[in-house]
Coordinates of C-alpha atoms in Angstrom, one line a residue:
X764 CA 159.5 -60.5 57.8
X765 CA 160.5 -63.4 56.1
X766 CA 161.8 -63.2 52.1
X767 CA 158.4 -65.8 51.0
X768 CA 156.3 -63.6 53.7
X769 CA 157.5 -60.9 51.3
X770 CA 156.8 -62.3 48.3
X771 CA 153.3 -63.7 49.7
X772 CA 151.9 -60.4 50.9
X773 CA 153.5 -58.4 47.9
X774 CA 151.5 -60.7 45.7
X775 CA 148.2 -59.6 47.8
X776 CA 149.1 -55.9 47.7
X777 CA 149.2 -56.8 44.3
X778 CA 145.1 -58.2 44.4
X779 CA 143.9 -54.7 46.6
X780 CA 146.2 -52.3 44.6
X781 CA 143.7 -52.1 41.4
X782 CA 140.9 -52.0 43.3
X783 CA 141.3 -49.4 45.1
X784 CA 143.4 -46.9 43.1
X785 CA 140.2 -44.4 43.4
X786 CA 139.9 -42.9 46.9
X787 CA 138.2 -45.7 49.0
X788 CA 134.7 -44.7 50.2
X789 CA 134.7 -43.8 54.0
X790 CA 131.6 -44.2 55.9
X791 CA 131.0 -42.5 59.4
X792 CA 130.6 -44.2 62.7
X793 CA 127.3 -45.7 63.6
X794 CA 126.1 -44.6 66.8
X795 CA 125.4 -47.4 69.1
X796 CA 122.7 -46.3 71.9
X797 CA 122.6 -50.0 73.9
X798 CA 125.1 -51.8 75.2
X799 CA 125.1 -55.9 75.0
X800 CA 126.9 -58.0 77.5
X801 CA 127.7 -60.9 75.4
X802 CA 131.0 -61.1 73.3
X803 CA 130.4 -58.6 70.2
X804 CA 129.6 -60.1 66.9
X805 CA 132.6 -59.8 64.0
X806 CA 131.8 -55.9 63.1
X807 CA 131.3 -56.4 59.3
X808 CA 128.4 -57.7 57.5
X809 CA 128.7 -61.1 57.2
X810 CA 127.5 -64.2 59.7
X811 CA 130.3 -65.0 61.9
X812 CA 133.0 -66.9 60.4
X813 CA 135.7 -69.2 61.4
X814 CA 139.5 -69.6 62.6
X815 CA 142.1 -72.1 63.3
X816 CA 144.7 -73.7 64.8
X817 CA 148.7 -74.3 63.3
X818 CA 151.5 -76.5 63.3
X819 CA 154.1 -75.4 65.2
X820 CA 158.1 -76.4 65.2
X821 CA 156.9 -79.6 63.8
X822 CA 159.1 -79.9 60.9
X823 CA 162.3 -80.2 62.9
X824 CA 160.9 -82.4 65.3
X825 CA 159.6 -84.7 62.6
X826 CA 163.1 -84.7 60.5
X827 CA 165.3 -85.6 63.7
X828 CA 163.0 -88.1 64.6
X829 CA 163.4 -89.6 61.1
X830 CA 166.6 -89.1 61.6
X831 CA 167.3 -90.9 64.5
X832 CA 165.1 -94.3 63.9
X833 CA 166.2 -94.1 60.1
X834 CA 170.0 -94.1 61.3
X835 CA 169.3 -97.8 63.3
X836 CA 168.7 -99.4 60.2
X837 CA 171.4 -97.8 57.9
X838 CA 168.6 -94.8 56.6
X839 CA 169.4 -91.6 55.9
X840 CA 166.6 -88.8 56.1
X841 CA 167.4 -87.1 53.0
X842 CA 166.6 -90.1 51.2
X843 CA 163.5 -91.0 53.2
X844 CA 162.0 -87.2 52.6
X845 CA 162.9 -87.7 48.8
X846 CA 160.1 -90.3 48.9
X847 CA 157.6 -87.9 48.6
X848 CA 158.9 -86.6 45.5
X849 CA 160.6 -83.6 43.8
X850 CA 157.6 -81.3 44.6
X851 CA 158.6 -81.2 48.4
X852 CA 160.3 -77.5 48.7
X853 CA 163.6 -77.6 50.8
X854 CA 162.1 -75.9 53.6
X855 CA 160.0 -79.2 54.5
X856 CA 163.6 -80.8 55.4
X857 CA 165.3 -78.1 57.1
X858 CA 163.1 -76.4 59.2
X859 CA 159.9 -74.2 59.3
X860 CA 159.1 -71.8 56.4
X861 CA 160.4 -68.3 56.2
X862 CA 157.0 -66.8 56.0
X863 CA 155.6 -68.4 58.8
X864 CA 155.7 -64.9 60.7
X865 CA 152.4 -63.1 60.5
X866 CA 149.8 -61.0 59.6
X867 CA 150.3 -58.0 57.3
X868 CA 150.7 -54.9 59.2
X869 CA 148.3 -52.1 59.5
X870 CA 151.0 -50.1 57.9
X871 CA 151.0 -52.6 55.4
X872 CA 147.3 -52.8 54.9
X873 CA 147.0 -48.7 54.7
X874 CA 149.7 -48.2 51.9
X875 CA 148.1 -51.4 50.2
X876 CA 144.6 -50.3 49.6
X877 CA 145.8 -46.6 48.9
X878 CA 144.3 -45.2 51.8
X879 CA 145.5 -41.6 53.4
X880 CA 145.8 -40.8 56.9
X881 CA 143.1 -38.9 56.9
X882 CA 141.1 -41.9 55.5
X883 CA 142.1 -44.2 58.5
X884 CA 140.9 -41.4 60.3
X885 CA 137.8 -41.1 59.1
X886 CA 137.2 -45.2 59.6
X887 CA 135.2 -45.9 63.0
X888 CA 137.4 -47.3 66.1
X889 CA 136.9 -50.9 66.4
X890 CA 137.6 -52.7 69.7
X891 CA 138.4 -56.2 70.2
X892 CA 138.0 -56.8 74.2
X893 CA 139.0 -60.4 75.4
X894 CA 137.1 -62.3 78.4
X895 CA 139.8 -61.3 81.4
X896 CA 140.2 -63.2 84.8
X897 CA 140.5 -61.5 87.9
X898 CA 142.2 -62.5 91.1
X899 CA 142.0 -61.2 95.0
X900 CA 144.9 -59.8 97.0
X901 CA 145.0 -58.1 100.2
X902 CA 144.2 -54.5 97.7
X903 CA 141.0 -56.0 96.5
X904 CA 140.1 -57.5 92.9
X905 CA 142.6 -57.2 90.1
X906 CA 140.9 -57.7 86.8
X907 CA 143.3 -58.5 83.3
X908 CA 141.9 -55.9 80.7
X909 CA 143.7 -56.8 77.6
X910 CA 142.8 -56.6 73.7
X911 CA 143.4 -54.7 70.1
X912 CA 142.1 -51.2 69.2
X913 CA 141.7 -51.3 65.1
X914 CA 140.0 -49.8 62.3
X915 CA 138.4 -51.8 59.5
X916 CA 138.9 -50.4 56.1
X917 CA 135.8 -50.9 53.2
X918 CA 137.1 -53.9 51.2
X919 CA 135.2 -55.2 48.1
X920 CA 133.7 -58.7 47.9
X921 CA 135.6 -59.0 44.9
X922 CA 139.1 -58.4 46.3
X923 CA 138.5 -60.4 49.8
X924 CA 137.2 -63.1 47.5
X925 CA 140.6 -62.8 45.8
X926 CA 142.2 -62.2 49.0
X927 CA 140.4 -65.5 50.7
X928 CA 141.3 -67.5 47.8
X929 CA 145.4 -67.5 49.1
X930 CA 144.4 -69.6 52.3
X931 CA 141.7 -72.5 50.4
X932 CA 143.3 -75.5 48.4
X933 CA 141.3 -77.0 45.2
X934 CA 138.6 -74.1 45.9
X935 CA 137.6 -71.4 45.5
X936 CA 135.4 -68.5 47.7
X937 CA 133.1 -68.8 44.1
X938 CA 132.9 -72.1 44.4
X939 CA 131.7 -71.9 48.0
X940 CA 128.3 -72.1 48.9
X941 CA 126.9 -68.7 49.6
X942 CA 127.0 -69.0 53.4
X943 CA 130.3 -70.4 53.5
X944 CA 131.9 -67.7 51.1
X945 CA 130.5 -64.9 53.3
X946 CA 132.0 -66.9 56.4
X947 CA 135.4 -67.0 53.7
X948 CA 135.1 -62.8 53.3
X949 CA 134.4 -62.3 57.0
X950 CA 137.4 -63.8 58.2
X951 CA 139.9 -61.9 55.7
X952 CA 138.1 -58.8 56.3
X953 CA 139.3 -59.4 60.1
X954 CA 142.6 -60.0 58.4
X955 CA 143.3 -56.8 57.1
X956 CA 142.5 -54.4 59.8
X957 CA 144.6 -51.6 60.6
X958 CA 146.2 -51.6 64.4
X959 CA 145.3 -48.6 66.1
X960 CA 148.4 -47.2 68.4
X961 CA 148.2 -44.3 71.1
X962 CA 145.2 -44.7 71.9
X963 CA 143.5 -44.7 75.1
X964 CA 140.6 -47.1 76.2
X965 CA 137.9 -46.3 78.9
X966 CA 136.0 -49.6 80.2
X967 CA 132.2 -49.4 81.7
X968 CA 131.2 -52.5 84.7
X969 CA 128.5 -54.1 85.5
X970 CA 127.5 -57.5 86.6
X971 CA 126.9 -59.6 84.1
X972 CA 123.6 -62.1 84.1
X973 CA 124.6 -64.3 81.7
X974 CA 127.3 -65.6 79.9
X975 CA 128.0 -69.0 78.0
X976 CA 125.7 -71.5 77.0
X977 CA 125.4 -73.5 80.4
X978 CA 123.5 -71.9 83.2
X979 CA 126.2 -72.7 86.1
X980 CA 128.9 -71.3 84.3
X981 CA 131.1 -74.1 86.8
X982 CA 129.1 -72.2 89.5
X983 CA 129.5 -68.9 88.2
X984 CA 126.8 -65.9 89.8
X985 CA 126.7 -62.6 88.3
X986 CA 128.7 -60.3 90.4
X987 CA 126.8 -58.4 93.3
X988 CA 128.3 -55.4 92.7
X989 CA 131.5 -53.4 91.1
X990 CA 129.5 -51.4 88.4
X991 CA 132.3 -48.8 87.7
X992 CA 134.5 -47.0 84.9
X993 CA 137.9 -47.9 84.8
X994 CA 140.2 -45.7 82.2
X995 CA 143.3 -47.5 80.9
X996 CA 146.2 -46.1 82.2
X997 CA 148.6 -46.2 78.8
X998 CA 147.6 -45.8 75.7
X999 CA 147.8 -49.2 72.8
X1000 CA 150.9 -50.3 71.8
X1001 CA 152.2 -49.8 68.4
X1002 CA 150.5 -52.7 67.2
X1003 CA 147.1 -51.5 69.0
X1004 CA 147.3 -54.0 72.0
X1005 CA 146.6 -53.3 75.7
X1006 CA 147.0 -55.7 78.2
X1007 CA 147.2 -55.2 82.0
X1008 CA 145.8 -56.1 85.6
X1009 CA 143.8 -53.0 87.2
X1010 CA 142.5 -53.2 90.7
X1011 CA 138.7 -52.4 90.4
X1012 CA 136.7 -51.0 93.4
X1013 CA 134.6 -53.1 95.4
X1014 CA 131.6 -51.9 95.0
X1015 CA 129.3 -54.3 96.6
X1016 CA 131.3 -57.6 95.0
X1017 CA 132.3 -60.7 97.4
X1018 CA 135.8 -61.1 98.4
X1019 CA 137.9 -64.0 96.7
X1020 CA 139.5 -64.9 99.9
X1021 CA 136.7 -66.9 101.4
X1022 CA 136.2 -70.3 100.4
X1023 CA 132.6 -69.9 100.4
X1024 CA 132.7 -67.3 97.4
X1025 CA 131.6 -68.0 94.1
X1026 CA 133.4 -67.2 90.5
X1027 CA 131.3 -63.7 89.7
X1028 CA 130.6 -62.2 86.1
X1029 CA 131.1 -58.9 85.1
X1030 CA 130.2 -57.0 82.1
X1031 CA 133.0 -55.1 80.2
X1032 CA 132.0 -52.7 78.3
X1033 CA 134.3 -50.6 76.1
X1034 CA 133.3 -46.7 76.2
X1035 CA 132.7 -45.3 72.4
X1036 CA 132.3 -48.7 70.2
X1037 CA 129.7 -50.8 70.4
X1038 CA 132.5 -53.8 69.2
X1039 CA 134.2 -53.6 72.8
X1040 CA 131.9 -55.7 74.7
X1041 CA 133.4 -58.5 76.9
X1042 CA 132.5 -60.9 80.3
X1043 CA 135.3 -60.6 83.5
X1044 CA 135.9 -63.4 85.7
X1045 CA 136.3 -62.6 89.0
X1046 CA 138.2 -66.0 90.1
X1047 CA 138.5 -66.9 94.0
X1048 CA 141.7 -67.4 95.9
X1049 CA 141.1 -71.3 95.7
X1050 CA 139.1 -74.2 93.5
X1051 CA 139.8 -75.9 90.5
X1052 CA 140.7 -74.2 86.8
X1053 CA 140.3 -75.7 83.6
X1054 CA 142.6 -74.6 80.7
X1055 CA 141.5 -75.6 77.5
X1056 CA 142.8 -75.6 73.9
X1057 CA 140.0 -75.4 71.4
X1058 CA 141.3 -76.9 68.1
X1059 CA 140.9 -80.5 67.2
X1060 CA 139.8 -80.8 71.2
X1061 CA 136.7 -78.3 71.4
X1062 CA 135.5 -78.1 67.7
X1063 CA 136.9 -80.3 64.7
X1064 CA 139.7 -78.3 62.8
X1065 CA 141.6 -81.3 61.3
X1066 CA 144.5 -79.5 61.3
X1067 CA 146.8 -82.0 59.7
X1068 CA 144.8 -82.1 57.0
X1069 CA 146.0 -79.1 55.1
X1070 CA 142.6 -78.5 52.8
X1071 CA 139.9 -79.4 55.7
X1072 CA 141.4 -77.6 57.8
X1073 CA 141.6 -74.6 56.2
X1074 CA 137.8 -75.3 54.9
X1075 CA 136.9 -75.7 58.9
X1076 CA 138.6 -72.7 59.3
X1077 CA 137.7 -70.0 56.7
X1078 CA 134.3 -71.3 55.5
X1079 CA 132.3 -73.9 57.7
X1080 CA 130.4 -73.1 60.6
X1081 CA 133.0 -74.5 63.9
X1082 CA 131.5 -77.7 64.5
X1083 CA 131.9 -79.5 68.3
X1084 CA 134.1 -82.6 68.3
X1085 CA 131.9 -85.4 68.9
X1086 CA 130.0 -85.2 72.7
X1087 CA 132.4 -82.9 74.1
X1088 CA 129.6 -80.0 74.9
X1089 CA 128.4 -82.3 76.9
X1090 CA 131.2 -83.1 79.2
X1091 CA 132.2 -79.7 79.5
X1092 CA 128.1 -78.9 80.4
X1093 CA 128.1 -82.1 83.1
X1094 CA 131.9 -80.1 84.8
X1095 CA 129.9 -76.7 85.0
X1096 CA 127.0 -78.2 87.1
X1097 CA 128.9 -80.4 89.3
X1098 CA 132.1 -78.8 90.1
X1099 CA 131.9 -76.0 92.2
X1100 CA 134.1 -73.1 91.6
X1101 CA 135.5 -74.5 88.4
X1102 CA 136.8 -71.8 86.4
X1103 CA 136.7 -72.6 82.5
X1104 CA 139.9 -70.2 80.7
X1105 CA 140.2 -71.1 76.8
X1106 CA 143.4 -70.4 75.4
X1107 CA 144.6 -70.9 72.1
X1108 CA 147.9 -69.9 70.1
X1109 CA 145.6 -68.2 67.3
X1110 CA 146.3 -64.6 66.3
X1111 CA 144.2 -62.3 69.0
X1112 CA 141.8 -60.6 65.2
X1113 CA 140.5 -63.8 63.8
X1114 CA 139.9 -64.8 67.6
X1115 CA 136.7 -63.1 67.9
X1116 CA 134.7 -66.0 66.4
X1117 CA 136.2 -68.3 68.5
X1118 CA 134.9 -66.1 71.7
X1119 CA 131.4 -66.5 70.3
X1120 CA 131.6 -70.0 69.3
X1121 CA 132.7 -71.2 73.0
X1122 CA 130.1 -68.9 74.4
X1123 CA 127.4 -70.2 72.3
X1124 CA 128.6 -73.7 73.1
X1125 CA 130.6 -74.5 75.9
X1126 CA 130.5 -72.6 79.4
X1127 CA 131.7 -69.4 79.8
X1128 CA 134.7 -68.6 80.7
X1129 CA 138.6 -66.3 80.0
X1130 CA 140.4 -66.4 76.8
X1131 CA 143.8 -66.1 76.2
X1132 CA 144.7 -65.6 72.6
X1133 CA 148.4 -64.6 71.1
X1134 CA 148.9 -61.2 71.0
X1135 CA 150.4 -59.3 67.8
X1136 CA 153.9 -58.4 69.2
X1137 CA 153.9 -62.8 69.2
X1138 CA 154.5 -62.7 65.1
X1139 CA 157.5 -64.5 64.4
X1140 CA 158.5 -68.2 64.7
X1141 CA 160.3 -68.0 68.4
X1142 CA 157.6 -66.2 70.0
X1143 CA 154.8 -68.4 68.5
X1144 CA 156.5 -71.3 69.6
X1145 CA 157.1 -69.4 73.2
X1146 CA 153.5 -67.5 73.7
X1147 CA 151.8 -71.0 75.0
X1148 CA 154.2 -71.2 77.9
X1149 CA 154.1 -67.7 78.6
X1150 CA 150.0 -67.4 79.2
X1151 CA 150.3 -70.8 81.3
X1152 CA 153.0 -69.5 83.4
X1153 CA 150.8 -66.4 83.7
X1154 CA 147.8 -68.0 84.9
X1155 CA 149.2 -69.9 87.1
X1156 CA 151.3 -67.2 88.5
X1157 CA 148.3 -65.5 89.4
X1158 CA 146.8 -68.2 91.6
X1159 CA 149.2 -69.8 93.1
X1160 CA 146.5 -71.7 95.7
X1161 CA 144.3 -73.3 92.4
X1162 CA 144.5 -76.4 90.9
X1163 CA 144.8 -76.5 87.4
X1164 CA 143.6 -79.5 84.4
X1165 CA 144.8 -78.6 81.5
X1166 CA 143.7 -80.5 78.1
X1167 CA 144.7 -80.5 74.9
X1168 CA 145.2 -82.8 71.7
X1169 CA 148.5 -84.5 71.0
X1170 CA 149.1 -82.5 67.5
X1171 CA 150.6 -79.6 68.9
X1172 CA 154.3 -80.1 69.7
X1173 CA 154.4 -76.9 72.4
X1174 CA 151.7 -78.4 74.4
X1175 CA 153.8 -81.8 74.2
X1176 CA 156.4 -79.8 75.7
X1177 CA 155.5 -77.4 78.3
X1178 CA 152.2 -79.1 79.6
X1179 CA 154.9 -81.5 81.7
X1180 CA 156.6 -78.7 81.6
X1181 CA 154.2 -76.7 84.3
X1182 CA 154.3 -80.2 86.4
X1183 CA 158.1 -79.3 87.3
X1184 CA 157.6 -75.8 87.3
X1185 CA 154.5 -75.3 89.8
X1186 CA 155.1 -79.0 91.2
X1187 CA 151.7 -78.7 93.5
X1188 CA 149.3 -76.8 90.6
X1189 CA 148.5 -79.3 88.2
X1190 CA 145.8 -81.4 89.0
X1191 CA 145.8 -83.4 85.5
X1192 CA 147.1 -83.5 82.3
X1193 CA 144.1 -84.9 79.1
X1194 CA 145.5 -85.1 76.2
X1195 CA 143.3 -86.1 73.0
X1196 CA 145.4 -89.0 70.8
X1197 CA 144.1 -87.7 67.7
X1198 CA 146.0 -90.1 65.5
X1199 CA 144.3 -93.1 67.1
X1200 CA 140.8 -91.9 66.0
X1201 CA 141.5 -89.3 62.6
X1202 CA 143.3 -91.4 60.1
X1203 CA 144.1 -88.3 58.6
X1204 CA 146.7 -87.3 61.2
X1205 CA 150.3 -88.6 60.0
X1206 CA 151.8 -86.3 62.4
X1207 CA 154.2 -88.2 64.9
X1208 CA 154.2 -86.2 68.8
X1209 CA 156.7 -86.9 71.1
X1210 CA 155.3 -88.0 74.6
X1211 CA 159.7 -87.7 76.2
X1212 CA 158.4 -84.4 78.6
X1213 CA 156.4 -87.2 80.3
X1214 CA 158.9 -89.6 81.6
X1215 CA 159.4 -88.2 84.7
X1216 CA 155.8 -87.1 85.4
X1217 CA 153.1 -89.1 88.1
X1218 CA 151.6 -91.4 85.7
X1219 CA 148.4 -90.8 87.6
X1220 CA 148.7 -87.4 87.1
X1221 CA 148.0 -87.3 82.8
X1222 CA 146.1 -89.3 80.7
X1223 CA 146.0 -90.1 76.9
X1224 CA 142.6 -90.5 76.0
X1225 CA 140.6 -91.4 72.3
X1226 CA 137.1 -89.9 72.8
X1227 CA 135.2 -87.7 74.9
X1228 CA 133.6 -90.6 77.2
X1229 CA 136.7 -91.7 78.1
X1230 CA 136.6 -88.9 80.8
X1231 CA 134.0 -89.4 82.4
X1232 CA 133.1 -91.2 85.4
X1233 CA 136.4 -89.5 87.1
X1234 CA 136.6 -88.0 90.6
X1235 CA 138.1 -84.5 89.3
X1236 CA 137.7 -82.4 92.2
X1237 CA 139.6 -85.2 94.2
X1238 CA 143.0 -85.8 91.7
X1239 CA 141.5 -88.6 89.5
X1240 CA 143.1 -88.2 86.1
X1241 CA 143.4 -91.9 85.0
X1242 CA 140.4 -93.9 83.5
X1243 CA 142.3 -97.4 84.1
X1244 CA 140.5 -98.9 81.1
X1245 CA 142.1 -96.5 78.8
X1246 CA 145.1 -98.5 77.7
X1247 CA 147.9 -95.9 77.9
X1248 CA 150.9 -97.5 75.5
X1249 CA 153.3 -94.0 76.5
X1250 CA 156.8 -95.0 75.3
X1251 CA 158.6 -91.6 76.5
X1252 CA 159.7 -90.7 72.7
X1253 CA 158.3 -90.2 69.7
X1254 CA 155.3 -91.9 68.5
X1255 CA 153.1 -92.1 65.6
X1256 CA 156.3 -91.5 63.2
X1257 CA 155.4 -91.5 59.9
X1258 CA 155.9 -94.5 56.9
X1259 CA 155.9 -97.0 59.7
X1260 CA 159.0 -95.9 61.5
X1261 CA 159.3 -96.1 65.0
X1262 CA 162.5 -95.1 66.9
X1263 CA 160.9 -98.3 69.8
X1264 CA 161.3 -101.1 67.4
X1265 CA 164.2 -99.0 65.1
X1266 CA 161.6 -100.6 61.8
X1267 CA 161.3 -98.8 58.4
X1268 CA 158.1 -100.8 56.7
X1269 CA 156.3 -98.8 53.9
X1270 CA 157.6 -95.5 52.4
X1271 CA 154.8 -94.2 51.1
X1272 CA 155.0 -92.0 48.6
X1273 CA 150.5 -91.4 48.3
X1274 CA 148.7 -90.5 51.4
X1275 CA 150.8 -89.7 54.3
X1276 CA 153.6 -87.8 51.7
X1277 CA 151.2 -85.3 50.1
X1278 CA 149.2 -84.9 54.0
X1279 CA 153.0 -84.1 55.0
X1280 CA 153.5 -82.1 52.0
X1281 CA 150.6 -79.8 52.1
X1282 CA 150.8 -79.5 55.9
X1283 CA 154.7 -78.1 55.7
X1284 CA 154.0 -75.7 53.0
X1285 CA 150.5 -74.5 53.9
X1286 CA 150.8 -74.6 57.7
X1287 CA 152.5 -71.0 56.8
X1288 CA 149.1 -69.7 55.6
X1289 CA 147.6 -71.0 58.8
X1290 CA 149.8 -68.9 60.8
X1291 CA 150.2 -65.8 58.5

């Protein structure tokens, strides 16, 4: 853990310590007599709240790229940083923050909030269970059971108002109104769990009649069969993660080796919580699969904007980006066997809301989320890679789209990446250019990975319109009256630089310096 991680959470050990110097009042475990197929509502009181998205290895990339064009014209970067002013910590130039790590640790939530052992005990098991995919091999269906097994300790509004109030800028949770500031408390209180480890996990199946918010679900049935219980075979890691493909029996469900057989929906249901519940997708051998980020591409985060961001985060409901629901609703009822998997580089607690979000908006498909052991900067920075490479590993006959928005530099890197890697996967690459429509974004992204990729293969594109009107299924990527403009290096560089023309124009010191400002020190929060 970093030295400012350090400081950061001692300071909010410092807001629960008070609080809860009596003995903290345990309540028992509701018993829960029906279970729900749909993706289990955030297990404490309040309405459903709100995540987000990060910067990641940004800073680097931003300060060579300065670098470089500021060197054609005699420049240095020191001096083009001091711009912004003296209020720029030294971390901005040299890399990303120390404290960009993680999450506090159950350990560190427990001895925070003065709780015993025998308090945790006491807590009711929570489960979070993450919409798998399943594949076929000559054994039958293999179906990815993965999540976290935690406890959620009794918290005061008071201190997760406190507690809320580290990750909003020029507001408060007090300030909020009312349904925003329970939205605030919800999320922290999914914060500040405590990982459960050793413990074993027994699933229930069913088929599952529903699912998202289209009907077709890309073609989607609920599965004939395969109503079973499947027990975990190890017990949760130390941080309370499990993660692992089990074969399932048959049971009456179609065989993924036949091109006429569907994607099929099964119910997971997690044995002794009634937080556990989840939707399988039992994915044929061949078709197409979608793999979708959800920030800034799905919903409007505004991540490089440090205080909406964290505002469309913590407190306002997840609203779509523009029309996108509807292209995503006109793929599932047109495409057939079109498997929609959601993956995002959010820590796997304060995922849950995005599960019921996409659900309640989009079609229903897998999640991939980044698990706890991915805490520090390397493996944040790696964990992207390492679900595509998984996914695609799994079926090696699909075709996979993948989209995105150009203000995450890992997708800027391994999306070509998985062109060279599974040379005959990739179908097409859609990348949302949100600098060309959110004035807000003064974050440069480096389009290099694409140089030696079929330009017919990816596209740059503005809004959600500009995709349609494309033959997916048969390998059209390009809308030709999209005007493209890729120069293979960085673009969008910040006070007017650009390492094409080697021209410094303005260095402003107003808008884009306090956007960068904000977004370097306060991306840490976004990713604690």
């Amino acid at each position: 853990m970093g030295s400012k991680h350090m400081l950061l959470w001692t300071g909010l050990a410092a807001v629960i310590v008070p609080v809860f110097a009596s003995p903290a009042l345990i309540v028992s475990a509701p018993h829960y007599a029906v279970e729900h197929p749909m993706i289990t509502p955030a297990p404490n009181a309040y309405d459903p709240t709100r995540t987000y998205q990060y910067r990641r290895d940004v800073v680097s990339d931003v300060t060579s790229a300065i670098g470089a064009a500021a060197s054609d014209v005699g420049a240095d970067v020191d001096s083009i940083l001091s711009e912004l002013g003296s209020a720029i910590p030294s971390y901005v130039a040299s890399g990303v923050p120390n404290f960009f790590q993680g999450f506090p640790t159950g350990g560190d939530v427990q001895s925070s909030l003065g709780l015993s052992d025998g308090d945790v005990d006491a807590l009711p098991t929570q489960v979070l269970n993450i919409p798998g995919y399943g594949n076929y091999t000559d054994q039958g269906w293999n179906l990815r059971f993965h999540g976290n097994v935690f406890k959620q300790p009794n918290i005061s509004n008071d201190t997760l108002n406190s507690l809320a109030n580290v990750f909003l800028i020029g507001t408060s949770v007090q300030d909020l109104p009312p349904s925003q500031a329970s939205q605030a408390r919800n999320l922290t209180a999914e914060i500040f769990v405590i990982q459960q480890k050793n413990e074993n996990v027994t699933f229930s199946l069913a088929p599952a009649p529903t699912a998202g918010a289209e009907p077709n679900d890309g073609g989607a049935i609920p599965a004939a069969g395969g109503a079973q219980t499947v027990i975990f075979p190890t017990e949760t890691t130390d941080e309370g993660d499990f993660d692992s493909f089990l074969q399932i029996q048959s049971n009456g469900l179609l065989p993924g080796n036949e091109t006429s057989t569907p994607i099929q929906r099964i119910n997971v249901f997690t044995q002794g919580t009634g937080t556990g519940n989840a939707t399988g997708w039992l994915v044929p051998d061949t078709g197409i699969t979608i793999i979708s980020d959800i920030d800034d591409i799905l919903r409007v985060t505004k991540i490089y904007e440090p205080k909406e961001g964290l505002l469309n985060s913590f407190a306002r409901p997840f609203t779509p980006w523009m029309n996108m629901p509807d292209i995503y609703a006109n793929w599932s009822a047109v495409l057939p066997d079109f498997h929609f998997h959601y993956l995002t580089t959010t820590p796997e607690q304060i995922t849950r809301n995005y599960m019921d979000y996409i659900y309640k908006t989009y079609p229903g498909g897998s999640f991939d989320t980044r698990p706890l052991n991915f805490s520090d900067v390397s493996a944040t920075l790696s964990i992207r890679k390492f679900l595509l490479e998984k996914i695609f590993q799994t079926f090696p006959q699909r075709k996979f789209i993948l989209i995105a928005d150009t203000s995450n530099s890992d997708v800027m890197k391994d999306y070509p990446a998985m062109v060279t890697e599974f040379p005959n996967q990739v179908q097409c690459i859609w990348l949302r250019n949100t600098s060309a429509t959110d004035s807000g974004d003064k974050f440069p992204y480096d389009t290099s990975g694409f140089k030696d990729v079929n330009q017919q293969l990816y596209m740059f594109f503005v809004v959600p319109d500009d995709l349609t009107h494309l033959d997916v299924a048969n390998g059209q990527c390009v809308n030709t009256t999209i005007k493209q403009n890729v120069t293979f290096s960085y673009q969008g560089l910040p006070f007017g630089l650009s390492k094409a023309s080697g021209a410094i124009t303005s260095l402003s010191t107003t808008t884009w310096g306090w956007g960068f400002l904000l977004a370097m020190g306060v991306s840490a929060l976004l990713t604690l």
